[in-house]
Amino acid sequence: MSPRGAPLAPEVPQGTRTRRTQRTAGDLPRWVWLPAALGAALVVVPVVALLTRVDWSDLPALLTSESSRAALWLSLRTAAASTVLCVLLGVPMAFVLARTRFPGQALLRAFVLLPLVLPPVVGGIALLATFGRRGLLGSSLEVVGVQVAFSTTAVVLAQTFVALPFLVISLEGSLRTAGHRYETVAATLGARPSTVLRRVSLPLVLPGLVSGAVLAFARALGEFGATITFAGSLQGVTRTLPLEIYLQRETDPDAAVALSLLLVVVAVLVIVLVRGREGRS
Amino acid sequence: MSIALRLQVPERDVDLALDVAAGSTLGLVGPNGAGKSTVLAALAGTLRPPHARLEVDDQVLVDTATGRWTPPHVRGVGLLAQEPLLFPHLDVVANVAFGPRSRGASRGEAERIARDRLAELGCTDLADRRPGTLSGGQAARVALARALAPDPGVLLLDEPMAALDAAVVPQLRTTLAQVLRRRRDAGRTAVLVTHDVLDALLLTDTLAVVEHGRVVDVGPTQRVLEQPRSVFAAELAGLNLLRGTATAPGLHTPEGLVVHASGTTPPAGVPAVAVLDPAAVAVHLEAPAGSPRNVWPATVTAVEPRGRRALVRTDVVSADVTVDAVADLLLEPGRRVHLVVKASEVQVHGL
């Protein structure tokens, strides 16, 4: 982060080692490094600060307490379920957006991306308006004895709502990059549209689909606002890891820090996984 | 399979009709953007034209007047593009087996067909390779094997050798000629888009010249190249072509050039073209005296060296001369010369 560590060495010794050709440093004014370093610090320092607060000796006990285990297990289950739901719904959405043209498509795309910019708590209220006891669909569901709000199903719905755009965007980008020439060839070889989708299109964009699914999983795992609004905070039923962290912060800060560390580790793993794939392809 | 295509695509300025006899190979030549790819796309079904009628073996596949439309996968029309476009996630055998498998062959049957096709094209040893590990020539052969595997009644070849190393082109051309001959005997039809006169001569029976979305000449390949009626076909065949009106001595061009020809000439007054070999054009600095020959004043526009000889382009016709002559006469763009051609070297054809 310090400017001294920057690769701007003014005297490049004429060594025997082959060097990669670089653009000269003259392209960028030096002052840019200062705000850039501040920005990086804003992200890195809090994570380091979190690490300094971790009570390493009690960590195993804190992570394996009953409420922690319940929250972790619920989070993993619901995030996995909403990832599956995202794939089932998001893959067709990405294909429709990338491979077809119809009136109102731009509007639909804008709506699909809405949860990305919408505050999650607003999403939660919107879901309540839909699936709550007096909601648009909730009142009808209530009649047949199905109650969605404040259940584990609600957690999955809330997470899917916020995570879906990540998968759709990632996959739509892959589909556009891949183009449709392979699909054309497959069709002239006699493959029906379903066969083309299954044997050509999907395998070609598999890396994009995996990245999108991993991102969606991570987003679902961290979901807080929509969940607490739409599903509440019932231990073992709707209280996921972020909710547990928020509650523990009041009563047992050490436990909150320990669980936070867990989510940081998961987040780092996700980034490594996604970036690793991007780097290879 | 015989083909009858009537195609109109106003936004690409294409309006043409093409017929291909069963068991023959039609060559499509013409400048870039003339509409050749549009024709292939319409035949393959990857383009849905606003006005079209397509019959293959008397079966109507497309008729926009009645709303009839046959999707690409049930047309039995194969396509081999300039790039091999092998599916990168499948190995070579699976790529070639893709067609038969898609048409309902069992896994074992499809693989047997794939290995047979690969063996025919000398690619047996590539069977288990991934497309990414193949050279350009190998990939082109595998792509050909894949296009042949479903045994399409019509095979479309879109400049299949244009993107290849010059070193591997002759061999692939020979292979393609064998493949097309075999298919011809089985009544299979092919349409080949090319920019190469050798491809046209060795691979096609009929040649159609497409310019500005129209067929400007079509006929037996030999005839189209030897008696070209379009500037493009003449260029392709390496011949000079002058357009004009037939007259008693031969031809009159709109620019006022009088062309003397011998032999049979079309009746005076009809639109005609004069064709002459650049090798028959002599270049002089002064107009030679006497003799019933064509002597045309001209200005050199370009000199293209070709080994020991050079093609001297002028504002009238091109001349094929020795490099010594280029040096002796100081031929360079802007140089004023006289082109001399014997009447017996000029052929005039009515259009």
XYZ file of C-alpha atoms in Angstrom:
632
model
C 0.000 0.000 0.000
C 2.873 2.392 0.576
C 4.042 4.184 -2.554
C 7.533 2.797 -1.948
C 6.248 -0.673 -2.643
C 4.833 0.411 -5.979
C 6.313 -1.078 -9.156
C 7.591 2.275 -10.276
C 11.308 1.610 -9.814
C 12.892 4.498 -11.726
C 16.254 2.829 -12.349
C 15.731 -0.526 -13.956
C 19.016 -2.389 -13.768
C 20.016 -4.014 -17.043
C 19.899 -7.518 -15.634
C 20.058 -10.737 -17.615
C 16.567 -11.700 -16.425
C 13.893 -11.243 -19.098
C 11.334 -8.672 -18.059
C 7.827 -8.260 -19.204
C 7.235 -5.148 -21.252
C 5.235 -2.678 -19.188
C 3.554 0.553 -19.993
C 5.525 3.423 -18.583
C 4.522 4.906 -15.262
C 3.922 8.268 -16.923
C 0.377 7.196 -17.817
C -0.967 7.742 -14.295
C -0.413 10.811 -12.103
C 1.238 9.788 -8.825
C -1.374 11.413 -6.601
C -3.893 8.795 -7.722
C -2.082 6.305 -5.486
C -3.180 8.136 -2.334
C -6.986 7.832 -2.678
C -6.517 4.362 -4.134
C -4.537 3.305 -1.059
C -7.134 4.882 1.233
C -9.875 2.953 -0.516
C -7.998 -0.317 -0.155
C -7.372 0.456 3.511
C -11.072 1.036 4.060
C -11.715 -2.583 3.065
C -8.622 -4.278 4.469
C -8.274 -2.571 7.857
C -11.730 -3.567 9.217
C -11.143 -7.195 8.252
C -7.764 -7.108 10.023
C -9.422 -5.409 13.017
C -11.980 -8.202 13.107
C -9.166 -10.749 13.204
C -7.591 -8.959 16.203
C -10.850 -9.350 18.106
C -11.137 -13.085 17.576
C -10.802 -15.048 20.805
C -8.816 -17.883 19.224
C -8.739 -20.115 22.337
C -12.515 -20.108 22.761
C -13.184 -20.195 19.033
C -14.081 -23.917 18.787
C -16.507 -23.644 21.712
C -18.099 -20.473 20.337
C -18.572 -21.965 16.896
C -20.077 -25.191 18.210
C -22.598 -23.758 20.652
C -26.114 -24.986 20.034
C -27.431 -21.682 18.672
C -24.387 -21.251 16.434
C -24.680 -24.749 15.016
C -28.397 -24.283 14.447
C -27.804 -20.989 12.630
C -24.934 -22.380 10.556
C -26.887 -25.479 9.560
C -29.960 -23.413 8.669
C -27.846 -20.981 6.659
C -26.162 -23.742 4.695
C -29.460 -25.510 3.994
C -31.361 -22.408 2.926
C -28.484 -20.966 0.900
C -28.090 -24.297 -0.902
C -31.838 -24.478 -1.538
C -31.993 -20.933 -2.905
C -28.927 -21.595 -5.082
C -30.737 -24.579 -6.597
C -33.822 -22.404 -7.068
C -31.671 -19.667 -8.659
C -30.213 -22.184 -11.127
C -33.623 -23.657 -11.982
C -35.182 -20.237 -12.590
C -32.137 -18.169 -13.525
C -30.768 -20.361 -16.320
C -33.975 -20.137 -18.387
C -34.144 -16.408 -17.623
C -30.593 -15.862 -18.857
C -31.322 -17.802 -22.059
C -34.502 -15.846 -22.721
C -32.668 -12.551 -22.153
C -29.575 -13.462 -24.177
C -31.021 -15.485 -27.037
C -34.408 -14.000 -27.851
C -35.903 -10.645 -28.667
C -39.366 -9.560 -27.705
C -41.136 -6.299 -26.890
C -40.560 -5.179 -23.322
C -37.353 -7.164 -22.979
C -35.337 -4.157 -21.821
C -37.938 -3.480 -19.151
C -37.851 -7.111 -18.002
C -34.067 -7.003 -17.756
C -34.293 -3.860 -15.629
C -36.758 -5.575 -13.288
C -34.586 -8.670 -13.008
C -31.688 -6.473 -11.902
C -33.846 -4.532 -9.420
C -32.942 -6.647 -6.342
C -29.281 -5.735 -6.937
C -29.922 -2.079 -6.162
C -32.986 -2.361 -3.964
C -32.373 -2.227 -0.180
C -33.001 -5.823 0.986
C -35.403 -4.634 3.656
C -37.592 -3.207 0.896
C -37.424 -6.582 -0.821
C -38.581 -8.176 2.420
C -41.576 -5.846 2.648
C -42.434 -6.547 -1.001
C -42.298 -10.278 -0.308
C -44.544 -9.795 2.735
C -47.002 -7.919 0.528
C -46.991 -10.968 -1.754
C -46.826 -13.947 0.609
C -47.939 -12.423 3.950
C -51.235 -13.525 5.512
C -53.020 -10.694 3.756
C -50.680 -10.598 0.813
C -51.482 -10.794 -2.874
C -50.934 -14.565 -3.001
C -50.616 -15.204 0.722
C -54.327 -14.822 1.411
C -55.167 -17.464 -1.196
C -52.419 -19.765 0.094
C -53.771 -19.287 3.608
C -57.094 -20.741 2.463
C -55.435 -24.006 1.409
C -53.481 -24.049 4.668
C -50.128 -22.924 3.384
C -48.358 -20.199 5.299
C -45.168 -18.954 3.767
C -44.173 -15.911 5.821
C -42.024 -16.529 8.901
C -41.102 -20.050 7.800
C -37.920 -21.609 6.449
C -39.542 -21.393 3.011
C -39.685 -17.634 3.493
C -35.951 -17.599 4.192
C -35.310 -19.452 0.933
C -37.623 -17.114 -0.999
C -35.975 -14.005 0.464
C -32.505 -15.310 -0.355
C -33.537 -16.325 -3.876
C -35.045 -12.880 -4.433
C -31.763 -11.100 -3.704
C -29.413 -13.738 -5.207
C -31.157 -14.418 -8.533
C -29.745 -11.378 -10.422
C -26.181 -12.475 -9.666
C -26.703 -15.747 -11.488
C -28.714 -14.234 -14.340
C -26.164 -11.477 -15.049
C -23.191 -13.805 -14.861
C -24.775 -16.387 -17.172
C -26.228 -13.880 -19.635
C -22.736 -12.392 -20.030
C -21.264 -15.834 -20.685
C -23.962 -16.609 -23.232
C -23.349 -13.379 -25.116
C -19.582 -13.960 -25.112
C -19.994 -17.542 -26.323
C -22.164 -16.348 -29.220
C -24.556 -18.622 -31.079
C -22.325 -19.986 -33.836
C -21.816 -23.339 -32.114
C -25.569 -23.559 -31.669
C -26.061 -22.892 -35.394
C -23.628 -25.674 -36.284
C -25.391 -28.043 -33.880
C -28.743 -27.269 -35.514
C -27.387 -27.965 -39.019
C -26.105 -31.299 -37.681
C -29.707 -32.183 -36.903
C -29.951 -31.346 -33.204
C -33.349 -30.260 -31.883
C -33.400 -27.006 -29.866
C -33.598 -28.977 -26.583
C -30.600 -31.074 -27.618
C -28.663 -27.946 -28.579
C -29.411 -26.422 -25.174
C -28.415 -29.561 -23.255
C -25.410 -30.724 -25.245
C -23.938 -27.473 -26.596
C -25.158 -24.236 -24.995
C -25.056 -25.300 -21.343
C -21.675 -27.086 -21.468
C -20.171 -24.057 -23.233
C -21.282 -21.639 -20.518
C -20.716 -24.020 -17.615
C -17.887 -21.874 -16.148
C -20.161 -18.832 -16.178
C -22.966 -20.883 -14.645
C -20.696 -22.151 -11.845
C -19.402 -18.633 -11.126
C -22.948 -17.316 -11.083
C -24.119 -20.114 -8.784
C -21.218 -19.544 -6.386
C -21.934 -15.808 -6.303
C -25.635 -16.493 -5.733
C -24.781 -18.913 -2.918
C -22.548 -16.291 -1.266
C -25.220 -13.612 -1.594
C -27.846 -15.966 -0.147
C -25.569 -16.889 2.750
C -25.089 -13.230 3.697
C -28.709 -12.193 3.258
C -30.064 -10.247 6.262
C -32.541 -7.453 5.602
C -35.089 -9.255 3.466
C -34.884 -12.337 5.680
C -35.499 -10.595 8.988
C -38.376 -8.596 7.479
C -40.105 -11.433 5.669
C -39.096 -14.485 7.722
C -38.398 -13.149 11.203
C -35.810 -14.580 13.559
C -36.823 -17.938 14.983
C -33.954 -20.145 16.124
C -33.557 -23.219 13.928
C -36.386 -22.072 11.613
C -35.532 -18.652 10.201
C -32.551 -17.412 12.213
C -29.693 -17.699 9.726
C -26.051 -16.924 10.469
C -26.218 -13.154 9.763
C -29.285 -12.858 11.997
C -27.572 -14.865 14.722
C -24.508 -12.608 14.501
C -26.697 -9.536 14.828
C -28.436 -10.937 17.928
C -25.285 -12.292 19.567
C -23.653 -8.890 19.228
C -25.885 -7.701 22.105
C -25.360 -10.631 24.458
C -22.096 -12.320 23.506
C -19.802 -10.149 21.343
C -17.121 -12.844 21.254
C -19.558 -15.293 19.678
C -20.604 -12.644 17.154
C -16.965 -12.098 16.179
C -16.340 -15.832 15.899
C -19.333 -16.307 13.594
C -18.297 -13.249 11.571
C -14.899 -14.829 11.044
C -16.681 -17.888 9.677
C -18.533 -15.771 7.088
C -15.303 -13.952 6.155
C -13.631 -17.307 5.492
C -16.575 -18.392 3.331
C -16.481 -15.081 1.441
C -12.743 -15.415 0.754
C -13.259 -18.972 -0.467
C -15.995 -17.801 -2.836
C -13.790 -15.059 -4.298
C -10.900 -17.480 -4.781
C -13.249 -19.942 -6.458
C -14.823 -17.398 -8.823
C -11.636 -15.494 -9.662
C -9.746 -18.759 -10.098
C -12.270 -19.835 -12.731
C -12.199 -16.467 -14.475
C -8.401 -16.537 -14.533
C -8.383 -19.904 -16.245
C -10.976 -19.197 -18.887
C -31.085 -33.780 -54.063
C -32.065 -30.985 -56.412
C -32.428 -27.489 -55.053
C -34.664 -24.681 -56.265
C -34.261 -21.423 -54.361
C -35.983 -18.108 -54.869
C -34.733 -15.533 -52.396
C -35.450 -11.881 -51.650
C -33.850 -10.080 -48.713
C -34.423 -6.358 -49.349
C -32.372 -5.149 -46.354
C -29.327 -6.942 -47.785
C -30.240 -6.062 -51.386
C -30.492 -9.724 -52.348
C -32.924 -10.840 -55.052
C -32.002 -14.018 -56.856
C -32.991 -17.482 -57.990
C -30.735 -20.523 -58.021
C -31.229 -24.086 -59.190
C -28.895 -26.946 -58.434
C -29.262 -30.308 -60.156
C -29.227 -33.445 -58.017
C -25.749 -34.828 -57.533
C -23.939 -31.680 -58.605
C -21.836 -29.097 -56.829
C -22.682 -25.450 -57.324
C -19.945 -22.894 -56.801
C -20.851 -19.394 -55.634
C -18.330 -16.675 -56.399
C -18.551 -12.930 -56.116
C -17.183 -9.925 -54.269
C -17.465 -9.681 -50.495
C -20.911 -8.608 -49.413
C -22.480 -9.730 -52.698
C -24.925 -12.000 -50.874
C -23.233 -15.411 -51.011
C -23.445 -15.934 -47.252
C -27.071 -14.845 -47.290
C -27.789 -17.602 -49.827
C -26.103 -20.211 -47.604
C -27.900 -18.954 -44.495
C -31.232 -19.145 -46.320
C -30.486 -22.716 -47.457
C -29.358 -23.790 -43.973
C -32.308 -22.114 -42.293
C -30.221 -19.923 -40.016
C -31.781 -16.896 -41.677
C -35.509 -16.458 -42.046
C -35.901 -14.334 -45.187
C -38.938 -12.090 -45.709
C -39.594 -13.537 -49.172
C -38.347 -16.973 -50.107
C -39.284 -20.279 -51.586
C -37.032 -23.291 -51.213
C -37.593 -26.705 -52.681
C -35.299 -29.648 -52.097
C -36.157 -32.690 -54.217
C -39.581 -31.249 -55.041
C -40.357 -30.953 -51.355
C -41.235 -27.419 -50.318
C -39.131 -26.555 -47.250
C -39.801 -22.844 -47.204
C -42.531 -20.784 -48.779
C -43.128 -17.401 -47.244
C -46.254 -17.004 -49.398
C -47.957 -19.872 -47.531
C -46.069 -19.411 -44.267
C -44.275 -22.723 -44.642
C -41.051 -22.888 -42.641
C -38.798 -25.864 -41.950
C -36.407 -25.365 -39.028
C -32.693 -26.067 -39.658
C -32.456 -29.327 -37.722
C -34.948 -31.192 -39.892
C -33.746 -29.895 -43.285
C -30.958 -32.367 -43.880
C -28.750 -29.460 -44.911
C -25.226 -29.606 -43.480
C -22.912 -26.640 -43.084
C -19.134 -26.431 -43.051
C -17.993 -22.915 -42.228
C -14.698 -21.142 -42.649
C -13.855 -21.822 -39.015
C -14.096 -25.435 -37.866
C -16.234 -24.530 -34.789
C -15.609 -27.910 -33.161
C -17.422 -28.152 -29.826
C -14.573 -27.452 -27.386
C -16.081 -29.531 -24.566
C -16.288 -32.727 -26.639
C -13.425 -34.856 -27.947
C -13.029 -35.459 -31.677
C -15.089 -38.666 -31.827
C -17.913 -37.102 -29.825
C -17.849 -34.080 -32.122
C -18.242 -36.245 -35.218
C -20.803 -38.487 -33.504
C -22.893 -35.445 -32.532
C -24.884 -35.377 -35.785
C -25.849 -39.054 -35.960
C -26.598 -39.041 -32.209
C -28.856 -35.997 -32.604
C -30.731 -37.799 -35.356
C -31.533 -40.697 -33.114
C -28.645 -43.136 -33.624
C -27.657 -45.126 -30.559
C -24.445 -44.198 -28.765
C -22.577 -47.184 -30.226
C -23.952 -46.684 -33.731
C -23.099 -42.966 -33.696
C -19.554 -43.677 -32.553
C -19.119 -46.322 -35.265
C -20.231 -43.830 -37.931
C -17.924 -41.191 -36.436
C -14.902 -43.497 -36.538
C -15.710 -44.514 -40.133
C -15.885 -40.878 -41.258
C -12.653 -40.040 -39.421
C -10.941 -43.036 -41.042
C -12.080 -41.925 -44.517
C -10.479 -38.541 -43.958
C -7.296 -39.986 -42.460
C -8.017 -38.745 -38.963
C -8.224 -42.044 -37.067
C -5.344 -41.091 -34.784
C -7.079 -37.846 -33.773
C -10.166 -39.621 -32.433
C -9.507 -39.114 -28.729
C -7.976 -35.647 -28.939
C -9.588 -32.444 -27.697
C -10.314 -29.802 -30.397
C -8.012 -27.325 -28.634
C -4.995 -29.547 -29.301
C -5.537 -29.831 -33.074
C -3.714 -27.878 -35.775
C -5.761 -25.783 -38.203
C -5.594 -28.432 -40.934
C -6.524 -31.251 -38.548
C -9.456 -29.264 -37.155
C -10.689 -28.561 -40.704
C -10.652 -32.290 -41.512
C -12.482 -33.178 -38.313
C -15.047 -30.454 -39.033
C -15.542 -31.967 -42.511
C -15.967 -35.422 -40.972
C -18.527 -34.005 -38.555
C -20.463 -32.277 -41.351
C -20.503 -35.527 -43.365
C -21.461 -37.820 -40.468
C -25.246 -37.226 -40.626
C -25.028 -37.748 -44.429
C -26.829 -34.507 -45.307
C -28.605 -34.443 -48.661
C -27.228 -30.958 -49.205
C -23.813 -29.881 -47.938
C -23.019 -26.163 -47.718
C -19.336 -25.224 -47.749
C -18.625 -21.611 -46.792
C -15.021 -20.975 -47.855
C -13.880 -24.056 -45.960
C -10.209 -23.483 -46.791
C -9.947 -19.693 -46.555
C -8.659 -19.637 -42.972
C -6.091 -22.406 -43.470
C -2.329 -22.418 -43.842
C -1.452 -22.395 -47.545
C 0.657 -25.519 -46.946
C -2.310 -27.725 -45.998
C -4.800 -26.383 -48.551
C -3.842 -28.591 -51.561
C -4.236 -31.804 -49.563
C -7.559 -30.760 -48.103
C -8.753 -29.703 -51.560
C -7.931 -33.179 -52.869
C -9.798 -34.743 -49.959
C -12.770 -32.473 -50.557
C -12.792 -33.385 -54.267
C -12.872 -37.104 -53.358
C -15.622 -36.561 -50.811
C -17.756 -34.546 -53.236
C -17.272 -37.167 -55.977
C -18.400 -39.939 -53.628
C -21.410 -37.910 -52.557
C -22.215 -37.044 -56.193
C -22.518 -40.740 -57.002
C -25.085 -41.015 -54.210
C -27.092 -38.098 -55.620
C -25.957 -35.725 -52.882
C -25.698 -32.030 -53.671
C -23.265 -29.374 -52.489
C -22.985 -25.590 -52.603
C -19.498 -24.122 -52.254
C -18.675 -20.476 -51.635
C -15.128 -19.699 -52.713
C -12.747 -16.976 -53.799
C -10.315 -19.419 -55.358
C -10.317 -20.299 -59.046
C -8.730 -23.698 -58.303
C -11.540 -24.539 -55.875
C -14.038 -23.558 -58.538
C -12.360 -25.621 -61.265
C -11.641 -28.720 -59.193
C -14.676 -28.904 -56.938
C -17.684 -27.452 -58.762
C -19.737 -28.486 -61.791
C -21.731 -25.288 -62.066
C -20.601 -21.808 -61.185
C -22.815 -18.877 -60.295
C -21.402 -15.362 -60.126
C -23.220 -13.221 -57.572
C -22.869 -9.447 -57.603
C -24.986 -6.964 -55.664
C -27.336 -9.712 -54.571
C -28.060 -10.831 -58.141
C -26.857 -13.805 -60.161
C -25.001 -12.139 -63.050
C -23.779 -15.341 -64.675
C -24.405 -19.021 -64.160
C -23.386 -22.062 -66.160
C -20.910 -24.918 -66.401
C -17.827 -23.879 -64.403
C -15.473 -24.196 -67.362
C -17.674 -21.973 -69.540
C -18.157 -19.311 -66.862
C -14.413 -19.026 -66.313
C -13.277 -19.275 -69.944
C -15.972 -17.089 -71.423
C -16.652 -14.783 -68.485
C -19.581 -12.408 -68.705
C -18.784 -10.584 -65.492
C -15.729 -8.634 -64.426
C -15.532 -10.701 -61.260
C -15.419 -14.058 -63.043
C -12.829 -12.682 -65.481
C -10.661 -11.498 -62.591
C -11.073 -14.876 -60.931
C -9.965 -16.617 -64.104
C -7.145 -14.136 -64.578
C -8.637 -12.746 -67.795
C -9.373 -9.236 -69.061
C -12.977 -8.326 -69.746
C -14.348 -5.312 -71.612
C -18.062 -4.561 -71.676
C -19.752 -2.869 -74.575
C -21.917 -3.299 -77.663
C -21.201 -5.761 -80.450
C -20.151 -4.128 -83.742
C -18.911 -5.329 -87.130
C -15.207 -5.563 -86.148
C -15.963 -6.819 -82.637
C -17.013 -4.512 -79.829
C -17.491 -0.863 -78.972
C -17.077 0.187 -75.352
C -18.999 3.096 -73.797
C -15.612 4.823 -73.320
C -15.178 4.851 -77.114
C -12.691 2.004 -77.370
C -12.908 -0.080 -80.554
C -12.070 -3.739 -80.049
C -11.234 -5.881 -83.080
C -11.966 -9.562 -82.778
C -11.766 -12.497 -85.167
C -13.973 -15.577 -85.391
C -17.673 -15.592 -84.697
C -19.081 -12.459 -83.137
C -22.610 -11.750 -81.948
C -24.905 -9.673 -84.172
C -24.112 -5.952 -84.112
C -25.975 -3.908 -81.513
C -26.384 -6.498 -78.758
C -24.685 -6.041 -75.383
C -21.478 -8.061 -75.353
C -18.171 -8.600 -73.621
C -14.689 -8.975 -75.081
C -12.382 -11.420 -73.262
C -8.614 -11.555 -73.674
C -5.714 -13.125 -71.841
C -3.264 -10.645 -70.234
C -0.433 -12.697 -71.750
C -1.723 -11.712 -75.214
C -1.351 -7.992 -74.434
C 1.931 -6.407 -75.528
C 3.107 -3.092 -74.093
C 4.757 -0.460 -76.321
C 5.789 3.102 -75.631
C 5.092 4.231 -79.255
C 2.117 3.135 -81.317
C 3.370 0.543 -83.856
C 2.544 1.285 -87.485
C 0.200 -0.770 -89.743
C -1.375 -4.272 -89.292
C -5.033 -4.973 -88.366
C -4.381 -5.077 -84.635
C -5.853 -3.482 -81.581
C -3.767 -0.533 -80.459
C -5.145 1.159 -77.333
C -3.548 4.160 -75.593
C -3.504 3.534 -71.851
C -2.072 4.733 -68.550
C -0.373 2.291 -66.167
C -2.172 2.149 -62.796
C -0.194 -0.578 -60.999
C 2.602 -3.082 -61.518
C 2.334 -6.389 -59.642
C 5.466 -8.564 -59.811
C 4.794 -12.318 -60.047
C 8.126 -14.116 -60.084
C 9.874 -13.613 -63.444
C 6.812 -11.881 -64.850
C 4.666 -8.944 -63.806
C 1.022 -7.968 -64.245
C 0.831 -4.415 -65.534
C -2.577 -2.963 -64.721
C -3.809 -0.044 -66.812
C -6.999 1.955 -67.149
C -7.945 -0.278 -70.117
C -6.821 -3.896 -69.639
C -4.007 -5.690 -67.814
C -0.883 -7.000 -69.519
C 1.270 -9.914 -68.452
C 4.892 -9.053 -69.354
C 8.397 -10.082 -68.274
C 10.082 -8.170 -65.457
C 12.803 -7.255 -67.986
C 10.177 -5.459 -70.060
C 9.003 -3.591 -66.967
C 12.576 -2.408 -66.388
C 13.305 -1.591 -70.073
C 10.121 0.409 -70.572
C 10.289 2.004 -67.096
C 6.723 0.879 -66.462
C 5.303 2.528 -63.356
C 1.958 4.007 -62.358
C 1.180 7.092 -64.450
C 3.322 5.962 -67.420
C 1.530 6.430 -70.759
C 1.764 3.357 -72.999
C 0.167 1.694 -76.026
C -1.374 -1.735 -75.563
C -1.250 -4.004 -78.624
C -3.428 -7.098 -79.005
C -3.938 -9.345 -82.043
C -7.565 -9.609 -83.139
C -7.218 -13.395 -83.083
C -6.549 -13.233 -79.336
C -9.859 -11.500 -78.580
C -13.166 -13.321 -78.121
C -16.468 -11.499 -78.072
C -19.523 -13.083 -76.416
C -23.044 -11.762 -76.471
C -24.698 -11.314 -73.098
